C-alpha cells in the first residue's frame, strides 16, 4: 500500500472555493481504481493549510490517477488557489516491520 500526503496552502478567502472543488470531486477520486482511502485534514493553527491523505493499493494505481483526466481537471482548478507551492510525499507503512537482529 502507498500512502500519499499532499500539503496545500491556500490564499485567504479561497478556502471555500477549494472546499467546493473537493466536495464535488471526492467521491470520484475515492472511487478511482486502486484508491482505498481519502481524507481531507485542515490545519488547526492556520485554517488555510490542508492535507489530503490517501491510500493506494499500488504505486501504479497512484500514477494512473495522476495521469488521468480527473486529476488534471481537479488539479487545474485547485492549483490557481494556492498561496505557496504544494508539497507531496508518497510513503509506505513500516509499523509492522521488525527491528533487525544484531
CSV table of C-alpha atoms in Angstrom, one decimal:
chain,number,residue,atom,x,y,z
A,1,UNK,CA,0.0,0.0,0.0
A,2,UNK,CA,1.2,3.5,-0.8
A,3,UNK,CA,0.2,6.4,1.4
A,4,UNK,CA,0.0,9.8,-0.3
A,5,UNK,CA,0.1,13.0,1.6
A,6,UNK,CA,-0.3,16.4,-0.1
A,7,UNK,CA,0.1,19.7,1.8
A,8,UNK,CA,-1.6,22.7,0.2
A,9,UNK,CA,-1.7,26.3,1.5
A,10,UNK,CA,-4.5,28.4,0.0
A,11,UNK,CA,-4.8,32.2,-0.4
A,12,UNK,CA,-7.0,33.6,2.4
A,13,UNK,CA,-10.6,33.8,1.1
A,14,UNK,CA,-10.0,31.0,-1.4
A,15,UNK,CA,-10.7,28.2,1.1
A,16,UNK,CA,-14.4,28.0,0.3
A,17,UNK,CA,-13.7,27.6,-3.4
A,18,UNK,CA,-11.2,24.8,-2.6
A,19,UNK,CA,-13.7,23.0,-0.3
A,20,UNK,CA,-16.3,23.2,-3.1
A,21,UNK,CA,-13.9,21.6,-5.5
A,22,UNK,CA,-13.0,18.9,-3.0
A,23,UNK,CA,-16.7,18.2,-2.2
A,24,UNK,CA,-17.6,17.9,-5.9
A,25,UNK,CA,-14.7,15.5,-6.7
A,26,UNK,CA,-14.0,13.4,-3.5
A,27,UNK,CA,-16.4,10.6,-4.4
A,28,UNK,CA,-14.9,10.3,-7.9
A,29,UNK,CA,-11.3,10.3,-6.5
A,30,UNK,CA,-12.2,7.8,-3.8
A,31,UNK,CA,-13.9,5.6,-6.5
A,32,UNK,CA,-10.8,5.7,-8.7
A,33,UNK,CA,-9.3,2.2,-9.2
A,34,UNK,CA,-6.7,1.5,-6.5
A,35,UNK,CA,-7.8,4.2,-4.1
A,36,UNK,CA,-8.8,2.7,-0.8
A,37,UNK,CA,-9.0,5.8,1.4
A,38,UNK,CA,-9.3,9.5,1.0
A,39,UNK,CA,-9.3,12.1,3.8
A,40,UNK,CA,-9.0,15.9,4.0
A,41,UNK,CA,-7.4,17.4,7.0
A,42,UNK,CA,-7.3,21.1,7.9
A,43,UNK,CA,-4.6,22.9,9.9
A,44,UNK,CA,-5.6,23.8,13.4
A,45,UNK,CA,-3.3,26.9,13.7
A,46,UNK,CA,-3.6,28.1,10.1
A,47,UNK,CA,-7.0,27.2,8.6
A,48,UNK,CA,-5.7,27.9,5.1
A,49,UNK,CA,-3.5,24.8,5.3
A,50,UNK,CA,-4.9,21.5,4.2
A,51,UNK,CA,-3.6,18.0,3.7
A,52,UNK,CA,-5.1,15.2,1.6
A,53,UNK,CA,-4.3,11.8,3.0
A,54,UNK,CA,-5.0,8.9,0.7
A,55,UNK,CA,-4.2,5.2,0.4
A,56,UNK,CA,-3.4,3.5,-2.9
A,57,UNK,CA,-3.1,-0.3,-3.5
A,58,UNK,CA,0.0,0.1,-5.6
A,59,UNK,CA,2.2,2.9,-6.9
A,60,UNK,CA,1.0,2.2,-10.4
A,61,UNK,CA,-2.6,3.0,-9.3
A,62,UNK,CA,-1.5,6.3,-8.0
A,63,UNK,CA,0.5,7.0,-11.2
A,64,UNK,CA,-2.5,6.1,-13.3
A,65,UNK,CA,-4.6,8.5,-11.3
A,66,UNK,CA,-2.0,11.3,-11.6
A,67,UNK,CA,-2.2,10.9,-15.4
A,68,UNK,CA,-6.0,10.8,-15.6
A,69,UNK,CA,-8.4,13.4,-16.9
A,70,UNK,CA,-10.0,13.5,-13.4
A,71,UNK,CA,-6.7,14.5,-11.8
A,72,UNK,CA,-5.9,17.1,-14.5
A,73,UNK,CA,-9.4,18.7,-14.1
A,74,UNK,CA,-9.2,18.8,-10.3
A,75,UNK,CA,-5.6,20.0,-10.1
A,76,UNK,CA,-6.2,22.7,-12.7
A,77,UNK,CA,-9.0,24.2,-10.6
A,78,UNK,CA,-7.1,23.8,-7.3
A,79,UNK,CA,-3.6,25.0,-8.1
A,80,UNK,CA,-4.8,28.5,-9.0
A,81,UNK,CA,-5.9,28.9,-5.4
A,82,UNK,CA,-2.5,28.2,-3.8
A,83,UNK,CA,-0.5,30.8,-1.8
A,84,UNK,CA,2.6,28.6,-1.9
A,85,UNK,CA,3.7,25.6,-3.9
A,86,UNK,CA,2.2,22.3,-2.7
A,87,UNK,CA,4.3,19.6,-1.1
A,88,UNK,CA,3.7,15.9,-1.6
A,89,UNK,CA,5.0,12.7,-0.1
A,90,UNK,CA,4.5,9.0,-1.0
A,91,UNK,CA,5.1,6.7,1.9
A,92,UNK,CA,4.9,3.1,2.9
A,93,UNK,CA,3.7,1.9,6.3
A,94,UNK,CA,6.6,0.5,8.3
A,95,UNK,CA,4.6,-0.1,11.6
A,96,UNK,CA,4.8,-3.9,11.3
A,97,UNK,CA,8.5,-4.1,10.3
A,98,UNK,CA,10.6,-6.0,12.7
A,99,UNK,CA,13.8,-4.5,14.0
A,100,UNK,CA,16.9,-6.1,12.5
A,101,UNK,CA,18.7,-8.6,14.7
A,102,UNK,CA,22.3,-8.0,15.5
